[in-house]
Short mmCIF file of C-alpha atoms in Angstrom, two decimals:
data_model
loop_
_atom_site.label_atom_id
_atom_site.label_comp_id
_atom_site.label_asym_id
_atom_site.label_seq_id
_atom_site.Cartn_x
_atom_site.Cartn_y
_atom_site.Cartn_z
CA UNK A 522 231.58 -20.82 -9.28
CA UNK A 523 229.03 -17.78 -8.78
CA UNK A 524 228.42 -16.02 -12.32
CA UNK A 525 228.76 -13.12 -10.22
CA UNK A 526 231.19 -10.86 -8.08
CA UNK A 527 228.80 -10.44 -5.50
CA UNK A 528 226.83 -12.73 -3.64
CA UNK A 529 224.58 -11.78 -1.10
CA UNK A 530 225.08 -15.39 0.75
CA UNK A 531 228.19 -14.37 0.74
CA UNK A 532 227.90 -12.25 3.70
CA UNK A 533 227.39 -14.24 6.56
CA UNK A 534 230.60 -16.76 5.43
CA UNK A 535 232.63 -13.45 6.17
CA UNK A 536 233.78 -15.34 9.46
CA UNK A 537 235.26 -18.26 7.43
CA UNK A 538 238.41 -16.11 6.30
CA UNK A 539 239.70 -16.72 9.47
CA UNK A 540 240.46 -20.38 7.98
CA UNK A 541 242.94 -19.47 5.72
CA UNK A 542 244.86 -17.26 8.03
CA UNK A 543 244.10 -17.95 11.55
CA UNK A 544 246.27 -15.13 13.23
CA UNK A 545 245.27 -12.29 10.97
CA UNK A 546 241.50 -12.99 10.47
CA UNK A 547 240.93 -13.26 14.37
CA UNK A 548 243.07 -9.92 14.81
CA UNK A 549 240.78 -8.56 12.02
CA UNK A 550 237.47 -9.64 13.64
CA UNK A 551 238.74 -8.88 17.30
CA UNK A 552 239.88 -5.25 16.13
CA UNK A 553 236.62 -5.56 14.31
CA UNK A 554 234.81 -5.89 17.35
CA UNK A 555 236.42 -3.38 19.99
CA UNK A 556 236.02 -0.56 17.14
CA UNK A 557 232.15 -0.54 17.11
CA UNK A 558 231.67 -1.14 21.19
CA UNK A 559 230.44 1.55 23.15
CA UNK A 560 233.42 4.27 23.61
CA UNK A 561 233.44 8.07 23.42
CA UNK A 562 231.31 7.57 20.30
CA UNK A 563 227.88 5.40 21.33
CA UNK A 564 227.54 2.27 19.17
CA UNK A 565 224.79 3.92 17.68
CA UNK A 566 226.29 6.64 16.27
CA UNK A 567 229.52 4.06 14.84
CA UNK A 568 226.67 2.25 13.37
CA UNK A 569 225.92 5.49 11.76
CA UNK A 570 228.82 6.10 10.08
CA UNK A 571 229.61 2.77 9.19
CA UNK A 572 226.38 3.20 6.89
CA UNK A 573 228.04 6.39 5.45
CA UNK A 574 231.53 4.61 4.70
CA UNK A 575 229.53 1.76 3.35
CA UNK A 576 227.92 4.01 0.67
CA UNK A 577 231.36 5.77 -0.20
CA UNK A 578 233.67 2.73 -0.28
CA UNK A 579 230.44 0.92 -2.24
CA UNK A 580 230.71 -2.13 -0.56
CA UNK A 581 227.20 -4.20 -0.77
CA UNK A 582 227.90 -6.06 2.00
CA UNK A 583 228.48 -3.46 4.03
CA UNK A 584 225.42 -1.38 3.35
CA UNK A 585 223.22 -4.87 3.60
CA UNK A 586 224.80 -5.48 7.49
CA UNK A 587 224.62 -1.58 8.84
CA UNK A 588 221.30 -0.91 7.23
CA UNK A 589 219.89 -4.05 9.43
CA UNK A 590 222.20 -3.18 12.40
CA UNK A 591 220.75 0.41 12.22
CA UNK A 592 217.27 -1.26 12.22
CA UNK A 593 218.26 -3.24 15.07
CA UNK A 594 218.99 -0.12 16.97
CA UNK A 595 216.19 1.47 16.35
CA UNK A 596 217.40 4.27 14.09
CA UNK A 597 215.09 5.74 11.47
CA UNK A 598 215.02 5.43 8.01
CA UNK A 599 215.84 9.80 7.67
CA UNK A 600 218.46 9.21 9.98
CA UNK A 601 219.60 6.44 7.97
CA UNK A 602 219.69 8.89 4.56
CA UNK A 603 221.12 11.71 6.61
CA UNK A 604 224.03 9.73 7.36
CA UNK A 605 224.40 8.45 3.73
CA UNK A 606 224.22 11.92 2.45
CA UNK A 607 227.07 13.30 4.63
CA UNK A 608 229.04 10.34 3.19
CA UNK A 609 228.16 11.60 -0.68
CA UNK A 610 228.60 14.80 0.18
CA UNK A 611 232.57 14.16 0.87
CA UNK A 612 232.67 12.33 -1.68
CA UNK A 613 231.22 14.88 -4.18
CA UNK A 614 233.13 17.62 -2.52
CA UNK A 615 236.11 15.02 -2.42
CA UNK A 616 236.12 15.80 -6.62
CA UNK A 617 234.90 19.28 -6.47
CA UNK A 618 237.69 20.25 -4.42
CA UNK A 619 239.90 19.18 -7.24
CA UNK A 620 238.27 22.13 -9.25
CA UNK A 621 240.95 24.96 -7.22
CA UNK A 622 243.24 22.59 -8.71
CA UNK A 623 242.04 22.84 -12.79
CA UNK A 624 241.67 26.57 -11.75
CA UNK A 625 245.39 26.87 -10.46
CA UNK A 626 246.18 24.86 -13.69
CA UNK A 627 244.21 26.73 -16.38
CA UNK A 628 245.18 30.03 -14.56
CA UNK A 629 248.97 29.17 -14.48
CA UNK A 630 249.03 27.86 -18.31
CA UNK A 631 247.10 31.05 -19.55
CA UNK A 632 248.52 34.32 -20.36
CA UNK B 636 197.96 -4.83 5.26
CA UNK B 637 195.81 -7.80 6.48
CA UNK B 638 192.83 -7.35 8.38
CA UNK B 639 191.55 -11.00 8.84
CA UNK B 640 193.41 -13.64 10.41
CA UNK B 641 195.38 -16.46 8.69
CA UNK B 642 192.63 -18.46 9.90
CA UNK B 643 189.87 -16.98 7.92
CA UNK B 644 191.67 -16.51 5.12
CA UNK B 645 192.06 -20.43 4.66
CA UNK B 646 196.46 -19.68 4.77
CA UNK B 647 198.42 -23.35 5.01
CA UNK B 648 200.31 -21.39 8.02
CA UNK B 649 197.12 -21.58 10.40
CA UNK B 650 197.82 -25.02 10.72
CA UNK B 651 200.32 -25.83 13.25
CA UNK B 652 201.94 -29.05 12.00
CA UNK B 653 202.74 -27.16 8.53
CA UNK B 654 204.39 -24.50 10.34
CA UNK B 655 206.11 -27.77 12.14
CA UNK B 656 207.09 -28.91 8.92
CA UNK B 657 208.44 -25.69 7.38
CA UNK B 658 210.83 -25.20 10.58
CA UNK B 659 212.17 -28.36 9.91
CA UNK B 660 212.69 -28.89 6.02
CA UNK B 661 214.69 -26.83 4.01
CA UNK B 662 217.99 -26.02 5.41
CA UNK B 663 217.35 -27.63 8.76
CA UNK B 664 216.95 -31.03 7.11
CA UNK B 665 219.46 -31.31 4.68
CA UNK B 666 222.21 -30.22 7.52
CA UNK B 667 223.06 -26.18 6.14
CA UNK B 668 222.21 -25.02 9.54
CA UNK B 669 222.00 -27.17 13.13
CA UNK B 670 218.47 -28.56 14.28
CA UNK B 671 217.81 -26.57 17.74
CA UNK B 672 217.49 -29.88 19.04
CA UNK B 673 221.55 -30.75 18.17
CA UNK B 674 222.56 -26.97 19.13
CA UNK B 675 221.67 -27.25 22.55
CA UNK B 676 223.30 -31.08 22.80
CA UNK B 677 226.27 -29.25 21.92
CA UNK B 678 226.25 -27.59 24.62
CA UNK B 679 225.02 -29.99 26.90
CA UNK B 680 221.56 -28.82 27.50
CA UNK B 681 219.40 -31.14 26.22
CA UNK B 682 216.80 -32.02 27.31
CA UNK B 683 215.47 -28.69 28.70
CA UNK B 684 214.06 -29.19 31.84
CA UNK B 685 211.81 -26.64 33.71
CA UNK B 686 212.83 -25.12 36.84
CA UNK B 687 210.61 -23.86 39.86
CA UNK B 688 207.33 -22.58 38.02
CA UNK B 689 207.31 -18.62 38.80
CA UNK B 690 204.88 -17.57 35.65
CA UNK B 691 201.92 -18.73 35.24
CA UNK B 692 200.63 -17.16 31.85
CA UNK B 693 197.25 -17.58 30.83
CA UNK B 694 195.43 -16.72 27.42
CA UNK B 695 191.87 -16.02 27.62
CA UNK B 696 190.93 -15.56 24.04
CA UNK B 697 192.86 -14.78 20.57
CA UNK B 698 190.07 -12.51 19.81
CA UNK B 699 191.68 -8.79 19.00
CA UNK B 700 191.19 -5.28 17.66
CA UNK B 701 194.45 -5.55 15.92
CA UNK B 702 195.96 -7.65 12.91
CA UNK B 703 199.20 -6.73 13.31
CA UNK B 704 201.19 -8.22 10.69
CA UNK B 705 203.65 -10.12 13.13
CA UNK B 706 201.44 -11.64 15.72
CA UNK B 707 202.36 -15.17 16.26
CA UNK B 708 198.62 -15.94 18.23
CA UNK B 709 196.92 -14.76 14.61
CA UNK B 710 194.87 -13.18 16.40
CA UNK B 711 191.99 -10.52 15.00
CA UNK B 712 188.61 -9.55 15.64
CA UNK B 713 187.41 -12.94 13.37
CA UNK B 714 189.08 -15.01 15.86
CA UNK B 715 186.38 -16.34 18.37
CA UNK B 716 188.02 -18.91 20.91
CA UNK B 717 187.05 -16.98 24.08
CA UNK B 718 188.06 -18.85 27.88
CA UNK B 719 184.82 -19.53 29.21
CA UNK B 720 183.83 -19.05 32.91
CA UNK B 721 184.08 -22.65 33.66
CA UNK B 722 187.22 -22.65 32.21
CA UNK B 723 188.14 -19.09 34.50
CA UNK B 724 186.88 -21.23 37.58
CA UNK B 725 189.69 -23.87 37.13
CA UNK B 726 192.23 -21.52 36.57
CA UNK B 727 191.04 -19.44 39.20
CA UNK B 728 191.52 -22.83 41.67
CA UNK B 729 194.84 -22.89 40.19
CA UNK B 730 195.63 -19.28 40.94
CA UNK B 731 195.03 -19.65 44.52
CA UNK B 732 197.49 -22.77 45.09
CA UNK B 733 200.35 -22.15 42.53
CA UNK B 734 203.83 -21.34 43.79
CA UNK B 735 204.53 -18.76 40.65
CA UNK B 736 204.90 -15.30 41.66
CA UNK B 737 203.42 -13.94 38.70
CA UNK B 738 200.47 -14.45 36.91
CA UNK B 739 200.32 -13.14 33.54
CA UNK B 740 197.11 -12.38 30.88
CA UNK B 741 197.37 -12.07 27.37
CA UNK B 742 195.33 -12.84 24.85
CA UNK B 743 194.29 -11.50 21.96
CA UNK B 744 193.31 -8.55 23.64
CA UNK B 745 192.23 -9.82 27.34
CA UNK B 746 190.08 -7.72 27.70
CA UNK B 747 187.58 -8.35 24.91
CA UNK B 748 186.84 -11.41 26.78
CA UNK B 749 183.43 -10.89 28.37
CA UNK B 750 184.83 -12.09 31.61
CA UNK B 751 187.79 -10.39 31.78
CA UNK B 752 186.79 -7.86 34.65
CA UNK B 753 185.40 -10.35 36.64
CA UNK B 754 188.34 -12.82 36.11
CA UNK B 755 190.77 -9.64 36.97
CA UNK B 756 188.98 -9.08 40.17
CA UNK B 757 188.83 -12.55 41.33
CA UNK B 758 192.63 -13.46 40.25
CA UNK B 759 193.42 -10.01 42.55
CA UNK B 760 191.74 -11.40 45.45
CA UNK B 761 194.49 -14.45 45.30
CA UNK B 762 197.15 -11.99 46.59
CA UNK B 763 200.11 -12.93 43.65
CA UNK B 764 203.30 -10.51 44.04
CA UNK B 765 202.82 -9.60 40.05
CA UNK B 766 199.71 -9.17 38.35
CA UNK B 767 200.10 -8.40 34.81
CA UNK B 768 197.51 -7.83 31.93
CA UNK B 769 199.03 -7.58 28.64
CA UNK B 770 197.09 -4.76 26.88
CA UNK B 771 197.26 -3.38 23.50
CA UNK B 772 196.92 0.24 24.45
CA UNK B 773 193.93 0.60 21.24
CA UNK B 774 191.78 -1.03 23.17
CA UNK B 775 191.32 1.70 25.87
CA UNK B 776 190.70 3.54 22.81
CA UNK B 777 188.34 1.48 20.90
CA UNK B 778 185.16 1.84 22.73
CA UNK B 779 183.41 4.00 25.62
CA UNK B 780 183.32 0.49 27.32
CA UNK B 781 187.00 0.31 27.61
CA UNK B 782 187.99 4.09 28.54
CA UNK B 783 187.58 3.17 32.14
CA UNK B 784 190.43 0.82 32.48
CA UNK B 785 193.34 2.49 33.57
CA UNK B 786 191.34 3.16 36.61
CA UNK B 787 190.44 -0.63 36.49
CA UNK B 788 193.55 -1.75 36.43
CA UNK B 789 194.76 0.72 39.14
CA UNK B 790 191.82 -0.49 41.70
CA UNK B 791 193.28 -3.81 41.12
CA UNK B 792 196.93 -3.15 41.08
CA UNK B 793 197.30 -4.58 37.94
CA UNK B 794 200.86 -4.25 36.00
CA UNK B 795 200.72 -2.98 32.53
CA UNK B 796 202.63 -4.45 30.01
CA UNK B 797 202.01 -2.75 26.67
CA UNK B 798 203.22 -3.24 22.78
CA UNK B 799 204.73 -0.38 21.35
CA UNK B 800 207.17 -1.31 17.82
CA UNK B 801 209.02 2.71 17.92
CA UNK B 802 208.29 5.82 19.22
CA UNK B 803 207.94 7.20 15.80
CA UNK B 804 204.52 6.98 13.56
CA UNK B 805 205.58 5.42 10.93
CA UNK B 806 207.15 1.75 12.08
CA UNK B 807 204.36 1.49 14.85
CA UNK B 808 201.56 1.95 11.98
CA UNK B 809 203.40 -0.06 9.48
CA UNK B 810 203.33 -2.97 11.88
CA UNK B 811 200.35 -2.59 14.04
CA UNK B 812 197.72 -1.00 11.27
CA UNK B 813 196.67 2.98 10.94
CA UNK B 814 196.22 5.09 13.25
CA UNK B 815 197.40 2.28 16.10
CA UNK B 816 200.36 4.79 16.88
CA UNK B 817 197.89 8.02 17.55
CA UNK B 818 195.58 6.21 19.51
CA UNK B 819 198.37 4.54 21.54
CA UNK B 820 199.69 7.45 22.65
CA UNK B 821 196.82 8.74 24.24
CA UNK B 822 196.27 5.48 25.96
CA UNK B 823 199.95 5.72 27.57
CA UNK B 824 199.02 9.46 28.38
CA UNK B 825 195.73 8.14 29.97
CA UNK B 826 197.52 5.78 31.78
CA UNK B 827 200.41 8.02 33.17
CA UNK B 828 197.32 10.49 34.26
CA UNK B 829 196.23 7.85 36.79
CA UNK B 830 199.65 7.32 37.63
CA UNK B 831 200.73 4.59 35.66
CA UNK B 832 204.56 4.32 34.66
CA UNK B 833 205.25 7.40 36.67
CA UNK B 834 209.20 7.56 37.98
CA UNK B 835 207.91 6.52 41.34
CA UNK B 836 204.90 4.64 41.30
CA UNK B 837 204.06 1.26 42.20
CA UNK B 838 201.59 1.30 39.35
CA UNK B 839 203.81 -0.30 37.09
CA UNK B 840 203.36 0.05 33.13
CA UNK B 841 206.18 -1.39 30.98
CA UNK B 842 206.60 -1.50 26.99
CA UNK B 843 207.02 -4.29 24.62
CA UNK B 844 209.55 -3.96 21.45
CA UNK B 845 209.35 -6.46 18.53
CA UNK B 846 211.48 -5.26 15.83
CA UNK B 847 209.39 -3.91 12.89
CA UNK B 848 210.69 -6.64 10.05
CA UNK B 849 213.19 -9.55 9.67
CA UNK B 850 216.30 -8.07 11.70
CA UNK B 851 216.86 -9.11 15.39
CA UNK B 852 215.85 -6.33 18.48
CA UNK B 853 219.33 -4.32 19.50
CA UNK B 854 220.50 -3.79 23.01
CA UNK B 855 217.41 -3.42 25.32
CA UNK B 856 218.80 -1.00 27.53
CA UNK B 857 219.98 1.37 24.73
CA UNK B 858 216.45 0.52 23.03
CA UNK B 859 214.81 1.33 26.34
CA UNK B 860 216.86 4.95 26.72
CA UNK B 861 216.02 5.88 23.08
CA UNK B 862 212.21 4.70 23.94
CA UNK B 863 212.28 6.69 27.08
CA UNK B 864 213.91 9.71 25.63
CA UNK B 865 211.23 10.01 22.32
CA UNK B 866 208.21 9.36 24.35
CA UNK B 867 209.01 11.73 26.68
CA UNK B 868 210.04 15.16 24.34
CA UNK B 869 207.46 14.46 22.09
CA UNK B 870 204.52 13.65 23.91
CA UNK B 871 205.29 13.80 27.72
CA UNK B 872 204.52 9.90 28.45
CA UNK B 873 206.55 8.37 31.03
CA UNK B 874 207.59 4.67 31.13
CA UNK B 875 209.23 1.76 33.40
CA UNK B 876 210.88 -0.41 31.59
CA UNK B 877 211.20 -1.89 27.89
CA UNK B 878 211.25 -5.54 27.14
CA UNK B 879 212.86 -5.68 24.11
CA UNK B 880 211.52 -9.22 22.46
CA UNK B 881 212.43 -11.17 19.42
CA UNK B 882 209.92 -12.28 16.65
CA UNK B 883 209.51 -16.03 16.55
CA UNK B 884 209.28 -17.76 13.40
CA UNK B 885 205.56 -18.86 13.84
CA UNK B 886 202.46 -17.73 12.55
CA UNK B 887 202.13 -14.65 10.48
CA UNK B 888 205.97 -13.46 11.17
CA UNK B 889 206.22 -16.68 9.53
CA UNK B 890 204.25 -16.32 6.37
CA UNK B 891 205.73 -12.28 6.45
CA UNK B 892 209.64 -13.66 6.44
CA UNK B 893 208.81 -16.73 3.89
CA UNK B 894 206.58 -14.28 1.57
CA UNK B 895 209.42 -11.34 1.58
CA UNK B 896 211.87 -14.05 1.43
CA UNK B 897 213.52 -13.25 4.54
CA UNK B 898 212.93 -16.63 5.79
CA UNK B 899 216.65 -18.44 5.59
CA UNK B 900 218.67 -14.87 6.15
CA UNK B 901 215.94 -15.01 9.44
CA UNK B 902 216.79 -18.31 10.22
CA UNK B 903 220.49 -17.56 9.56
CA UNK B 904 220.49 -14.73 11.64
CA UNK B 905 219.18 -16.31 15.16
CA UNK B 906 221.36 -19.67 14.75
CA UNK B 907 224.34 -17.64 14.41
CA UNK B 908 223.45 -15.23 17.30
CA UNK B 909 222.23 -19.11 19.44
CA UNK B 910 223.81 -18.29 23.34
CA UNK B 911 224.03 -20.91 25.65
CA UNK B 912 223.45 -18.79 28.57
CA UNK B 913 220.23 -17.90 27.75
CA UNK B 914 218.62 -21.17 27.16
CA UNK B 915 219.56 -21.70 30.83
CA UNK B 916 217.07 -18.79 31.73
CA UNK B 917 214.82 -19.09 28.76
CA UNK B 918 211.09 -19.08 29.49
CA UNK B 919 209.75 -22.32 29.21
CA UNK B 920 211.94 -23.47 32.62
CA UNK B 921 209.90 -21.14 34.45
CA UNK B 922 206.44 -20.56 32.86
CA UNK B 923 203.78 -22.83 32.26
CA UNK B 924 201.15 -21.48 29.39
CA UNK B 925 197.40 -22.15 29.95
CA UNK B 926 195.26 -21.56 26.35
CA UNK B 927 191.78 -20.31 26.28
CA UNK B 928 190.30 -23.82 26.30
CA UNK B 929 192.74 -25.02 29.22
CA UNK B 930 195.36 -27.27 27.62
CA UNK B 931 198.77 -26.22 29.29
CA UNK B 932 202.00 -25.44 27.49
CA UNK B 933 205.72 -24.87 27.92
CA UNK B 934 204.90 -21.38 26.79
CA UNK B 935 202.82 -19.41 24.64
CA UNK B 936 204.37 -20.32 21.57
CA UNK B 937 203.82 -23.87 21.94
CA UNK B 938 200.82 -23.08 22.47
CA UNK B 939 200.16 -21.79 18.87
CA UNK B 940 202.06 -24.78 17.68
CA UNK B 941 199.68 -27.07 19.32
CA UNK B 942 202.61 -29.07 21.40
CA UNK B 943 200.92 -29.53 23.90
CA UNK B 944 203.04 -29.88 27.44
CA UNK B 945 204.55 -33.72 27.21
CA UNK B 946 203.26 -34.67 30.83
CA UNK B 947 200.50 -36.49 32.14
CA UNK B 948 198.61 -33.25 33.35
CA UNK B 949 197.53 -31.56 30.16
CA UNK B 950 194.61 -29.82 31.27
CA UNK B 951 194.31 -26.96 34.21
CA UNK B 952 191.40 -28.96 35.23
CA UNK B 953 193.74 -31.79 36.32
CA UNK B 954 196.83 -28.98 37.57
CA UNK B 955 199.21 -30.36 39.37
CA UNK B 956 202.81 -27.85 39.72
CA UNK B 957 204.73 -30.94 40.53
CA UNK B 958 203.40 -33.58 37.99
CA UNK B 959 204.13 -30.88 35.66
CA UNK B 960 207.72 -29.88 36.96
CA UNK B 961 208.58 -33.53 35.81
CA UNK B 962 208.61 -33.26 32.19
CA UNK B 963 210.74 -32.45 29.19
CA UNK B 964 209.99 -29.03 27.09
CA UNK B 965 209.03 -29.46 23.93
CA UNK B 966 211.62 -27.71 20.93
CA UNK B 967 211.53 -27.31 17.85
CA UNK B 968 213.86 -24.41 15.49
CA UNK B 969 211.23 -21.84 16.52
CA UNK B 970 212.96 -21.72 19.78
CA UNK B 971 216.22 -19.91 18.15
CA UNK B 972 214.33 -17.11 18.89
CA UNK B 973 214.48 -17.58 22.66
CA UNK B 974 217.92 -18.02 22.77
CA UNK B 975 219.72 -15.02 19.87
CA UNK B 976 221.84 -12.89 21.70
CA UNK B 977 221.06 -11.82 25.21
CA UNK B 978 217.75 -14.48 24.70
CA UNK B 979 213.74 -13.21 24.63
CA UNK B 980 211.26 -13.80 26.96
CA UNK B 981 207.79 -12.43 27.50
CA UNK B 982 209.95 -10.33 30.05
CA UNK B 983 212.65 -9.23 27.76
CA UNK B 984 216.08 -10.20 28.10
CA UNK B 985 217.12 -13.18 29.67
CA UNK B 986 220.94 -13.22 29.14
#
């Protein structure tokens, strides 16, 4: 066993989860799939915010395979940042927003 | 970032059968990942077998301007195998009796060989469908000598096929050296003022992609619209198309991925992406790859590898297209990078 949680090797055996569940990892990796095709959004721009979840959910694996997908696709390193800062930014706002709620609090509990 | 070749600086990687060896230890020999050799059994296409010849590529020197940090020739300005004339003459016999459609120059940069305008003009006079020189835009740049060109190539209907990494500064100097991005725009601009790569011209100037670092090129077309689209708004240059080509594991990509340890995710990366369909199309069925000294090849690659083609015509002075149809390609894990995804060719996609 891996002293550690997180294994960058890890990655590419994503596939293999399919061999413990058939049915539900090839619905995951089909739904997978059709999500990031072309659509009304352009692969590029899923790829995008893929990067930006990646960041907010923290997932290493995630930010490893959409910062070389975005590579692949020719998008820049700014646009890259840009698109991790919108995902910080809900998530900062995501707790500041909270503050109406200590405000309602403190305001309701004080004479 | 280097400025002499692997060569000169006495690297292990110059020599072709350690580069052999690298692609086939590790975790091709103790079974982690499938030799090409067993992938394409698997799919019953081995051996690889050329079909009708339609490219015949020739290298007339790995002499350069550049030392771009990916180039699988190693070539540089301390490189010195230049194609003689003699060796011109025989190829020139060649060019006049071959069946390919499309003859193809690269180098190095072609035209730092002293013959290459006289070579150009006699190749012309042969009548092929596609002529194409394979220029590194600097070079127009580099010297009053070479500011003529794009009319050059125009009076000899020459097809352009040019590297470009991105259409942004920084990746294209990162990977080609400073300053290669400035002076390659005004080459393309000096081009598309004689009409090159114009939306209806027959002078035809396409761009080369190789991804910047150890990830695999995206989807040509969208590559080729984002190309087109940054080019255009930010400094007017107009384009054909954009062959959008993936780094082989040779050379100085080689010594880049196994010094940044990228070399096993690399390798990783084009096994998993292998497809079938293009190794049916892939380039070595329908090139054959003439070095600067003559020897033929299944393509350019083996060329820098040293496999020479396994047929008893070696040498253009002994050509023969059908002796040469009759032979098995040579393979070896470097050829992953023909066949990831929608496949690589000197022509782009193949898949």
């Amino acid at each position: 066993m891996s002293k550690s949680y997180y294994d960058p090797a890890d990655l590419r055996k994503f596939g293999k989860i399919t061999e413990w569940s058939e049915e539900l990892g090839t619905s995951f990796f089909d739904y997978y799939g059709k999500v990031f095709q072309e659509g009304a959004l352009s692969a590029r721009e899923k790829s995008l915010i893929a990067l930006a979840v990646s960041h907010v959910v923290k997932c290493p694996y995630c930010i490893d395979a959409y910062t070389k997908d975005g590579l692949q696709r020719g998008i820049t390193k700014e646009e890259m940042m840009e698109a991790v800062h919108a995902g910080a930014a809900i998530e900062a706002g995501a707790s500041l927003v909270h503050g109406v709620q200590m405000m309602n609090k403190y305001e309701k509990l004080s004479m | 970032m280097a400025t002499k070749s692997l060569l000169k600086r006495n690297n292990e990687l110059a020599n072709a059968n350690r580069q052999l060896e690298i692609l086939s230890n590790g975790i091709f020999a103790d079974g982690e990942l499938p030799t090409f050799k067993d992938k394409i059994t698997q799919t019953g296409q081995f051996p690889l077998r050329p079909r009708k010849l339609e490219i015949l590529q020739i290298n007339v020197g790995y002499m350069c301007n550049q030392v771009c940090e990916h180039c699988h020739v190693d070539a540089g300005p301390d490189r010195k195998e230049i194609m003689t004339v003699e060796t011109m003459k025989q190829c020139l016999e060649v060019i006049k009796n071959t069946g390919a459609h499309t003859l193809d120059l690269t180098g190095g940069a072609p035209e730092m060989n002293p013959n290459f305008r006289w070579f150009v003009e006699e190749a012309s006079k042969a009548g092929i469908k596609d002529f194409i020189v394979r220029s590194n835009l600097t070079i127009i740049r580099a010297n009053k000598k070479y500011y003529d060109l794009p009319e050059f190539f125009k009076k000899h209907n020459v097809h352009v096929v040019s590297s470009m990494p991105h259409w942004t500064r920084g990746k294209t100097d990162k990977q080609r050296g400073d300053g290669v991005f400035d002076k390659s725009i005004k080459a393309l601009q000096e081009l598309n003022a004689v009409g090159y790569g114009m939306p209806d011209s027959d002078l035809r100037l396409d761009l080369v992609y190789n991804p910047s670092g150890a990830f695999l090129p995206g989807d040509q077309m969208a590559l080729e619209a984002d190309f087109k689209k940054g080019l255009m708004e930010d400094f007017g240059i107009s384009f054909h198309n954009l062959f959008a080509i993936t780094n082989l594991p040779i050379s100085r990509f080689l010594d880049y991925l196994i010094a940044s340890e990228n070399y096993e995710d690399y390798m990783y990366a084009l096994v998993e992406a292998y497809n079938p369909s293009a190794v049916q199309n892939v380039m070595c069925t329908n090139t054959i790859s003439v070095s600067w000294d003559g020897w033929l090849y299944d393509c350019d690659f083996n060329q820098m590898l040293d496999l020479k083609v396994a047929s008893k015509v070696k040498h253009i002075s002994e050509y023969n297209e059908e002796v040469i149809r009759n032979r098995d390609i040579i393979i070896s894990q470097h050829c992953y990078g023909c066949t990831a995804g929608a496949g690589s060719s000197c022509q782009g996609t193949v898949a």
